[in-house]
Tab-separated table of C-alpha atoms and ligand atoms in Angstrom:
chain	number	residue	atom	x	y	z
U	249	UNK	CA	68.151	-156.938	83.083
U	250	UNK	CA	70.817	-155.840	80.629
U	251	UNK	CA	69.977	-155.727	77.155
U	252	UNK	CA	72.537	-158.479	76.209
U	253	UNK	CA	71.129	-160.903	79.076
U	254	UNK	CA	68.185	-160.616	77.650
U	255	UNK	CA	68.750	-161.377	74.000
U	256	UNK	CA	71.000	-164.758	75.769
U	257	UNK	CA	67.634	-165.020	76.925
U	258	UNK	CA	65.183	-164.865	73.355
U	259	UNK	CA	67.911	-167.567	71.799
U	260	UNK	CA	68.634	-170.150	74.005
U	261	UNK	CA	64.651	-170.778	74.544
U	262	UNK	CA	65.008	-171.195	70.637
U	263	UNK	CA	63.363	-167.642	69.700
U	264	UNK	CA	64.621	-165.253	66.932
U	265	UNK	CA	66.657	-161.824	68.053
U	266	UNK	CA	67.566	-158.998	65.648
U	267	UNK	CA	71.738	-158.558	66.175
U	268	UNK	CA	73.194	-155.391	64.840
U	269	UNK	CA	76.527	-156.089	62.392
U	270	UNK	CA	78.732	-153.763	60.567
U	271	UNK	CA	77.140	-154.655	57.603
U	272	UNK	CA	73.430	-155.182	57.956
U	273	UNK	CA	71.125	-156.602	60.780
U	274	UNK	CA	70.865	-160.021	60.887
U	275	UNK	CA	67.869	-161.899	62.214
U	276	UNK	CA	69.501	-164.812	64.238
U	277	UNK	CA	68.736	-167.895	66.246
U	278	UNK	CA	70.866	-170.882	67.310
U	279	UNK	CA	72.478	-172.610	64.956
U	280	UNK	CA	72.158	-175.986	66.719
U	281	UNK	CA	68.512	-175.848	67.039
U	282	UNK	CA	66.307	-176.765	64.127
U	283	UNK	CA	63.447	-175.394	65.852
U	284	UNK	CA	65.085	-171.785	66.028
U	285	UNK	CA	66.885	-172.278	62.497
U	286	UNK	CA	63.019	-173.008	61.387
U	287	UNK	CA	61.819	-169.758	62.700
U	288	UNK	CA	64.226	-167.729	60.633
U	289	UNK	CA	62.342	-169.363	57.162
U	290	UNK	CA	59.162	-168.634	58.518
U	291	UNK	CA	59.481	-164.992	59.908
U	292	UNK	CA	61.430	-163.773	56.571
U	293	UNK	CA	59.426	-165.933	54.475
U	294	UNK	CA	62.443	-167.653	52.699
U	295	UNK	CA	63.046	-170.442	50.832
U	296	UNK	CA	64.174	-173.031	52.194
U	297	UNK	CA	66.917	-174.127	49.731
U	298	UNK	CA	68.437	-170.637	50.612
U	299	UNK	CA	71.930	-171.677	53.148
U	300	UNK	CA	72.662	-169.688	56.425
U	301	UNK	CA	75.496	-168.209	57.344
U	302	UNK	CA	76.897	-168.953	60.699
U	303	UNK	CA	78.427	-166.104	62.872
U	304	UNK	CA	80.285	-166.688	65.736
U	305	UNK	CA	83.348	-164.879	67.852
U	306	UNK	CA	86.277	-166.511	68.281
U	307	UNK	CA	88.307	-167.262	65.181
U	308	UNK	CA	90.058	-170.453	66.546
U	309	UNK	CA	86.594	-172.015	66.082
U	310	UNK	CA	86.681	-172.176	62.253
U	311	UNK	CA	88.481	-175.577	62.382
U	312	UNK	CA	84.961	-176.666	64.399
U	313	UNK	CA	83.028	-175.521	61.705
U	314	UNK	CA	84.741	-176.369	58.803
U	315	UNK	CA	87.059	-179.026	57.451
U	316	UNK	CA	89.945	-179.103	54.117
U	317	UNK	CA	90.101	-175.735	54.976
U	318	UNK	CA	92.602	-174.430	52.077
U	319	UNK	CA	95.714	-172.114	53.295
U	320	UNK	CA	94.248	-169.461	51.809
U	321	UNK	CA	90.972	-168.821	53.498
U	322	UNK	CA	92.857	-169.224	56.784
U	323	UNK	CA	94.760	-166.014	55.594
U	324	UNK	CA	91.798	-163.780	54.608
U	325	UNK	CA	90.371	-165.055	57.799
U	326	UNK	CA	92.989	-163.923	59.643
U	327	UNK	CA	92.878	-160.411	57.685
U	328	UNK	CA	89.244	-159.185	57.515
U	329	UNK	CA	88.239	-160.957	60.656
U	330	UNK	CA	86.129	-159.459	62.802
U	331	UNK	CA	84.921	-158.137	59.192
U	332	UNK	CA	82.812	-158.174	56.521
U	333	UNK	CA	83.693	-161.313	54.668
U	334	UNK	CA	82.238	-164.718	54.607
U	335	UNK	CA	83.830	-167.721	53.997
U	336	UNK	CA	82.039	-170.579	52.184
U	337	UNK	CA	83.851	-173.919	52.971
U	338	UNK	CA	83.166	-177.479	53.266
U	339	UNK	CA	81.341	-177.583	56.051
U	340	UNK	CA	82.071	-179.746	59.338
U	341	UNK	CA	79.429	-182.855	59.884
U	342	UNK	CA	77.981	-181.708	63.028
U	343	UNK	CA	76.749	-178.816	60.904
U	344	UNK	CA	72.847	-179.301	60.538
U	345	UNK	CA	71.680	-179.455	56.611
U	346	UNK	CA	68.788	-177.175	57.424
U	347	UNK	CA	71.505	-174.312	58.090
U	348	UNK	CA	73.448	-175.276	55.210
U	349	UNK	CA	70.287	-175.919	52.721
U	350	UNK	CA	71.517	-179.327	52.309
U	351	UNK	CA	74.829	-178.762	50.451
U	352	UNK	CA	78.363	-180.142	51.522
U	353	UNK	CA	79.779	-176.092	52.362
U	354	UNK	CA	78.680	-173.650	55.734
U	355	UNK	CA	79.244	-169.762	55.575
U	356	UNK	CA	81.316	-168.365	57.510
U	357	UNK	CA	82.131	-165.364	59.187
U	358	UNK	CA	83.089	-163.248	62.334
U	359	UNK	CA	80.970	-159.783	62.668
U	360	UNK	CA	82.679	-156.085	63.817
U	361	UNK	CA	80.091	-155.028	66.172
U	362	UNK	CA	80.766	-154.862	69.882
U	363	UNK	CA	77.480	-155.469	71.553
U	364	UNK	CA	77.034	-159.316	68.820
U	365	UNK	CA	81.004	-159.693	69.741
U	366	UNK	CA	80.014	-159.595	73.014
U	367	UNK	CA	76.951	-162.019	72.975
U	368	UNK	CA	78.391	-164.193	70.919
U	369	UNK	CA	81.224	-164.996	73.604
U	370	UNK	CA	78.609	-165.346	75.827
U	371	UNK	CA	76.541	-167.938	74.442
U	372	UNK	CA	77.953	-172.014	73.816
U	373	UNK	CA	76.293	-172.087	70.251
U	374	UNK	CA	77.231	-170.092	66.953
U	375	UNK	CA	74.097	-168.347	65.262
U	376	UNK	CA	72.867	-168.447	61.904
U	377	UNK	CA	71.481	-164.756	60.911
U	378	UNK	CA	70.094	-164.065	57.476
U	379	UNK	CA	69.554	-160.475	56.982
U	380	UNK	CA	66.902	-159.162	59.325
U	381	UNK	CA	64.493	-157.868	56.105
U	382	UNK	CA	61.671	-159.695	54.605
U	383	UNK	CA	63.036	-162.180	52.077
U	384	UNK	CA	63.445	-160.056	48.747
U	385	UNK	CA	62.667	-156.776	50.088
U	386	UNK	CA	65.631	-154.306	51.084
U	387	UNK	CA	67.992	-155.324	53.891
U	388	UNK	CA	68.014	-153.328	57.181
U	389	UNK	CA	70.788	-150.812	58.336
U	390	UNK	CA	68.672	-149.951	61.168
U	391	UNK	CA	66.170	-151.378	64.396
U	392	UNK	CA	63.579	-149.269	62.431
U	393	UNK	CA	64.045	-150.863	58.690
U	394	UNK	CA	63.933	-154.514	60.682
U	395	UNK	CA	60.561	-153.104	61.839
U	396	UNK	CA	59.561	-151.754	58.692
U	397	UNK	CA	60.087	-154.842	56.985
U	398	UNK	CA	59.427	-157.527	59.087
U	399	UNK	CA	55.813	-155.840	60.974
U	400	UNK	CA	54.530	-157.596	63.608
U	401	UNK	CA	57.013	-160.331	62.841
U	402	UNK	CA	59.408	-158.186	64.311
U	403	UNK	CA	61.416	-160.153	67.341
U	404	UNK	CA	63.779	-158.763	70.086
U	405	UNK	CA	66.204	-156.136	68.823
U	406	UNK	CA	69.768	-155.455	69.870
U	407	UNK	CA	69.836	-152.272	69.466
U	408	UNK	CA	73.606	-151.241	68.066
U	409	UNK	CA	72.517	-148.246	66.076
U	410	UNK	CA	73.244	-147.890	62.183
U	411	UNK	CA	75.538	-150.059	60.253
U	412	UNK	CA	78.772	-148.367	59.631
U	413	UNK	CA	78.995	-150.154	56.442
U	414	UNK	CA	75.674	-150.646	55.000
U	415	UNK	CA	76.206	-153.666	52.960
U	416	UNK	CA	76.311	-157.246	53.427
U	417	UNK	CA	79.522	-159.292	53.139
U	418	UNK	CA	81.404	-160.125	50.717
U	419	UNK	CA	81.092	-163.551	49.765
U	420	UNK	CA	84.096	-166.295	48.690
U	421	UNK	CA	84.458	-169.502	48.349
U	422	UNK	CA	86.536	-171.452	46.888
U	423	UNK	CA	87.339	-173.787	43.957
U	424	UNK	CA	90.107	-176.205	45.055
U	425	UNK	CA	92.467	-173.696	46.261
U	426	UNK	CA	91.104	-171.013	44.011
U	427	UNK	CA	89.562	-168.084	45.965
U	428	UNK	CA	86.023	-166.944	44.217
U	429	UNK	CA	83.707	-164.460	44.719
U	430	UNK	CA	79.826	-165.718	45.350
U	431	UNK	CA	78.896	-162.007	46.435
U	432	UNK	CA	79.558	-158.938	46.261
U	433	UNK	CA	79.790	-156.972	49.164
U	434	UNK	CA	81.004	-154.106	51.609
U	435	UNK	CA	85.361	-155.557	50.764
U	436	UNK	CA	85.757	-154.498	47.398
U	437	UNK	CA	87.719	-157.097	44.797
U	438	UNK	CA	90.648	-154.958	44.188
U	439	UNK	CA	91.016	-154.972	47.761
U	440	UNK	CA	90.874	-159.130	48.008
U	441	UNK	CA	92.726	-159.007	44.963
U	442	UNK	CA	95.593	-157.022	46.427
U	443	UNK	CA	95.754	-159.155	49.515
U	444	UNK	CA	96.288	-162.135	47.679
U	445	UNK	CA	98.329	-161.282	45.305
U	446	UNK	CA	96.459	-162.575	41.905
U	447	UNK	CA	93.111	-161.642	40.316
U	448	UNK	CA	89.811	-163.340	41.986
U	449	UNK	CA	86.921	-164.509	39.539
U	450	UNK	CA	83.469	-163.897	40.354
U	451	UNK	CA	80.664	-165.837	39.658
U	452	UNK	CA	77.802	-163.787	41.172
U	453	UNK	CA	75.160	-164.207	38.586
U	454	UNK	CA	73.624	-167.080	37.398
U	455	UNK	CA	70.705	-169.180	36.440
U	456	UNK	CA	71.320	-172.018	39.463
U	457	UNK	CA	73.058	-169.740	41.991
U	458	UNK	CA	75.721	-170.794	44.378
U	459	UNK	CA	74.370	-168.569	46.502
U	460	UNK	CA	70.556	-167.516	46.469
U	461	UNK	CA	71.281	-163.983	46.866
U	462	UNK	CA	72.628	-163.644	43.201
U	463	UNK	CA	69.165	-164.425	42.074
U	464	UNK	CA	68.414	-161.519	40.321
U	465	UNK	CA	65.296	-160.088	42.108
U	466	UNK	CA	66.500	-159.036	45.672
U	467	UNK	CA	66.890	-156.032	47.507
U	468	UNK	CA	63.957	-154.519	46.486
U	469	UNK	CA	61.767	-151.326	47.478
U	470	UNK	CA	58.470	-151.545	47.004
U	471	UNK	CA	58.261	-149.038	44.563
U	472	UNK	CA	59.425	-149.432	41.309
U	473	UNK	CA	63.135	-148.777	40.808
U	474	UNK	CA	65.274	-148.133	37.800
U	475	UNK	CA	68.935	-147.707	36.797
U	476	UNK	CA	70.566	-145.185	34.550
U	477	UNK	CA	73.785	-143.133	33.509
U	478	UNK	CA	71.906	-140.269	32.758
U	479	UNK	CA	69.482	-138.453	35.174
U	480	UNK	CA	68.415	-135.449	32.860
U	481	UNK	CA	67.515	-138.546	30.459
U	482	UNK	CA	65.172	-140.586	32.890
U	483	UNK	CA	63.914	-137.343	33.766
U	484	UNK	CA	62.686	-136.291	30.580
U	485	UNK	CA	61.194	-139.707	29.977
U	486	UNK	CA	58.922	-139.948	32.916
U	487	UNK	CA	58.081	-136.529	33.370
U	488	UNK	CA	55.087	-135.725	35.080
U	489	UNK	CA	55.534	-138.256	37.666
U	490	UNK	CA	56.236	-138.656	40.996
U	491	UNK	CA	59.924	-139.265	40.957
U	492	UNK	CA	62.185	-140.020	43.355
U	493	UNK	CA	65.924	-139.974	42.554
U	494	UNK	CA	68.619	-141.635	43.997
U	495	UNK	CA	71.848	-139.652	42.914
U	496	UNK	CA	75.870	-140.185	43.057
U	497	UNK	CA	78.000	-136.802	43.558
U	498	UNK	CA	77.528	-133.371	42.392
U	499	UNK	CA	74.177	-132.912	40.040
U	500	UNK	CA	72.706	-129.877	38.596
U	501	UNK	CA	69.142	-131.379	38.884
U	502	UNK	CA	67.254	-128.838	40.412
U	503	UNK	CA	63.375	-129.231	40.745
U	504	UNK	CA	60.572	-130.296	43.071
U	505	UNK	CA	61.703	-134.271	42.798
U	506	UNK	CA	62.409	-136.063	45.908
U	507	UNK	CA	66.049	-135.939	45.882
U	508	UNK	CA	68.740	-138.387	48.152
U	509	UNK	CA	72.355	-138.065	47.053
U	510	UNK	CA	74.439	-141.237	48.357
U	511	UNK	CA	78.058	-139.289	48.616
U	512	UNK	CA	77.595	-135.639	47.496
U	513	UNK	CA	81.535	-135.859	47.916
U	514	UNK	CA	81.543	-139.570	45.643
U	515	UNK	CA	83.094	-141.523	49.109
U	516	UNK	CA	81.951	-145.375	47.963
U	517	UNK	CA	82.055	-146.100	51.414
U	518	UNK	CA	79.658	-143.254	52.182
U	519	UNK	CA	77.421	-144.363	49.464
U	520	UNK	CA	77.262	-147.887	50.800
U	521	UNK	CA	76.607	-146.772	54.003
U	522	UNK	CA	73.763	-144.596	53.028
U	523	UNK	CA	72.560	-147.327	50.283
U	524	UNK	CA	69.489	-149.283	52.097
U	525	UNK	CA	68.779	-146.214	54.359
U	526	UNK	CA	67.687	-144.461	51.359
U	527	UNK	CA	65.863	-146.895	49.626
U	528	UNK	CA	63.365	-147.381	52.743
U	529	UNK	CA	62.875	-143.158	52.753
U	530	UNK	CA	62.270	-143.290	49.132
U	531	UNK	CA	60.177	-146.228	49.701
U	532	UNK	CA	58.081	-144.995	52.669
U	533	UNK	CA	57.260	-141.110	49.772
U	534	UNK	CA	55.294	-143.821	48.001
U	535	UNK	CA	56.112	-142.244	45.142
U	536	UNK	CA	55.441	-143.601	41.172
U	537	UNK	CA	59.178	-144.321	40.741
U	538	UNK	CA	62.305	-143.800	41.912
U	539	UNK	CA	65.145	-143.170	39.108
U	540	UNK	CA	68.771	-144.305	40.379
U	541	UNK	CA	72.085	-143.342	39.194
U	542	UNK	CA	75.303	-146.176	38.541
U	543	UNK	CA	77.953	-145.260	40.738
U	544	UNK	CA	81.336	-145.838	39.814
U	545	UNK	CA	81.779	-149.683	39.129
U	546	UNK	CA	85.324	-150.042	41.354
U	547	UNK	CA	85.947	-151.249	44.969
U	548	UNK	CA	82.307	-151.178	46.815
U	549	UNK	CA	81.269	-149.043	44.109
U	550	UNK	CA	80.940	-152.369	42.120
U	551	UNK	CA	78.450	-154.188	45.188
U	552	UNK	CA	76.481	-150.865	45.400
U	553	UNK	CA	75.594	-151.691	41.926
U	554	UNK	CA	75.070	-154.643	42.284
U	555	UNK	CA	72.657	-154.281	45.001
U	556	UNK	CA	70.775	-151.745	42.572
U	557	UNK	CA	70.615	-154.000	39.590
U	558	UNK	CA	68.615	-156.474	41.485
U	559	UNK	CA	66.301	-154.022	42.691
U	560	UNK	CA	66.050	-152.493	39.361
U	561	UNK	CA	65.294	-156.239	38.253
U	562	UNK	CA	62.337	-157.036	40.258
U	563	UNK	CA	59.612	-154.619	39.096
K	890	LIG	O1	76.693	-159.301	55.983
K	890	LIG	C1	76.094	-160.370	55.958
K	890	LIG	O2	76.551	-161.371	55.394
K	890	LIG	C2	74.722	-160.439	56.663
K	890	LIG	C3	74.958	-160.196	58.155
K	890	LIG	C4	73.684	-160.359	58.968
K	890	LIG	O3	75.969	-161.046	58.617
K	890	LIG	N1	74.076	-161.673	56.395
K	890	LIG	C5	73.526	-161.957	55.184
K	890	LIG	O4	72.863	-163.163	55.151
K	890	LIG	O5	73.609	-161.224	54.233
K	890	LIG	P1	71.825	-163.536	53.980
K	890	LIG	O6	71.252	-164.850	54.386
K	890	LIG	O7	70.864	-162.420	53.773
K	890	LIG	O8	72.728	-163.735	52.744
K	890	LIG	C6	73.652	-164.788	52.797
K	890	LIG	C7	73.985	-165.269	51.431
K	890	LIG	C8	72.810	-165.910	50.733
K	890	LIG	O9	72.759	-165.416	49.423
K	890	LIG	C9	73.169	-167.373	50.762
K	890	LIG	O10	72.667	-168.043	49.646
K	890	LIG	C10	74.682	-167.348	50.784
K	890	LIG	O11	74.984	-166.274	51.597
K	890	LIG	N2	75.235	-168.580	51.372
K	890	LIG	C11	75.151	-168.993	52.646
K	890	LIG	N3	75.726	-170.206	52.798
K	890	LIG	C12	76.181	-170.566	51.580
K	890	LIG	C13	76.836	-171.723	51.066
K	890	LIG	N4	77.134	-172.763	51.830
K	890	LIG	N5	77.159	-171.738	49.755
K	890	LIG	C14	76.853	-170.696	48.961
K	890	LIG	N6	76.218	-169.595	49.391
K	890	LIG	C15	75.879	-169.520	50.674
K	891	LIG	MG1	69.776	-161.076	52.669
């Protein structure tokens, strides 16, 4: 049996299957059964008042999913889909309040990977797919990380290799007609911004989030992570540890530390790509701490430290 037969298989008798996307793995199930959609909670150990996004293939299907959709978001679809970006928009009624965590709007989005392209225009359901990582703990760019994180938890996986990109979507939804970004992710604002023609606000952080993931602990290694803007600095302070470092471009550090440099060349998009890769190698040294560098806070560069913040934040 092929490999995509048999993941049709896992989710129409309601069970959970790891899909490779461009941006991260997603653990997903059909969207139209609560049974399935319950499964998701319960093998990443999520809260329930944390929404779904729903993925699905063929973009004339938005207007099933969605209603009041404003001009706008039928635009970016039209851009960056199949891509990283997720729509949040009021959501159509047949859309079940366990995927949307009981609020009036369902995320959005069409995935850039051939083999989920593929069984998604196989299947007569959309599927919801959370990132394929325990809930907290550092999403997966890779079958192994979904195996690293989830244990014996683990369902079918789709195997589709690394994620080019590394990081999740970018979020947006909208105020009126007002574009807005919920989350950071692998399309940088300056790009959004340059589509549409006017600046895009962001409210990513805050004390009742729009969206869950801008709670501030998220993405974390187990180890204890944090942030600077000066490596020889958090070097001299925790000397005599066991450091690992986490490092953006050229660096003179030179010593016995566990060293992983994101873009020895500074490419963002190399950087993002390499992001949660690293984290689960520095992770797995089981080291005392691992010491991470800002990158430069532009295009992806701005998600990437984004995604480091909240790690930084939850030890
Ligand atoms: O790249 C991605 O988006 C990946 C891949 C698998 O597609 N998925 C992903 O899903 O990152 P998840 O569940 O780990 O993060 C989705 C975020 C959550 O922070 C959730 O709160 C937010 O999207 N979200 C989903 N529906 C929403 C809604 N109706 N309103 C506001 N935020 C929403
Ligand atoms: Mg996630």
């Amino acid at each position: 049996m092929s490999v995509l037969k048999e993941a049709k298989g896992h989710l129409v008798s309601d069970n959970l299957v790891a899909i490779p996307t461009e941006t991260v793995y997603g653990l997903a199930a059909n969207a139209y059964s609560e049974e399935a959609v319950r499964k998701i909670f319960e093998t990443k150990q999520r809260p329930m008042n944390n929404p779904l996004i729903l993925h699905f293939a063929d973009r004339k299907k938005l207007d099933d999913y969605a209603v009041d959709i404003p001009e706008i978001a039928y635009r970016l679809a039209d851009k960056f889909w199949p891509g990283p970006l997720t729509l949040v928009l009021k959501k159509a009624r047949h859309i079940s309040p366990i995927v949307t965590a009981g609020k009036d709007t369902v995320g959005l989005r069409i995935p850039n990977h051939p083999l989920t392209l593929e069984l998604l225009s196989n299947l007569d359901f959309p599927l919801v797919a959370p990132s394929a990582n325990a809930s907290n703990h550092i999403s997966p760019t890779s079958p192994d990380h979904v195996r690293k994180s989830l244990g014996d938890r683990t369902p079918f996986i789709l195997d589709g290799g690394f994620c080019k990109r590394g990081l999740e979507s970018t979020i947006i939804g909208f105020i009126g007609e007002a574009p807005v970004i919920y989350r950071y992710g692998a399309i940088g604002k300056e790009e959004l911004e340059d589509f549409i023609g006017q600046p895009i606000d962001s409210v990513t952080t805050s004390s009742s989030p729009l969206a869950p993931g801008m709670l501030s602990k998220h993405y974390s290694p187990k180890t204890k992570l944090i942030l600077t803007n000066d490596i020889s600095e958090g070097l001299a302070l925790y000397a005599g540890k066991r450091l690992g470092l986490l490092l953006f471009g050229t660096s003179n550090v030179s010593d016995n530390h566990k060293v992983k440099n994101l873009s020895p060349n500074r490419d963002l998009y190399e950087a993002a790509s390499n992001l949660f890769n690293y984290l689960y190698e520095l992770e797995a040294m089981e080291l005392d701490l691992i010491i991470a560098e800002f990158v430069p806070e532009i295009g992806v560069g701005r998600s990437i430290n984004d995604r480091l913040m909240r790690a930084a934040n939850s030890n």
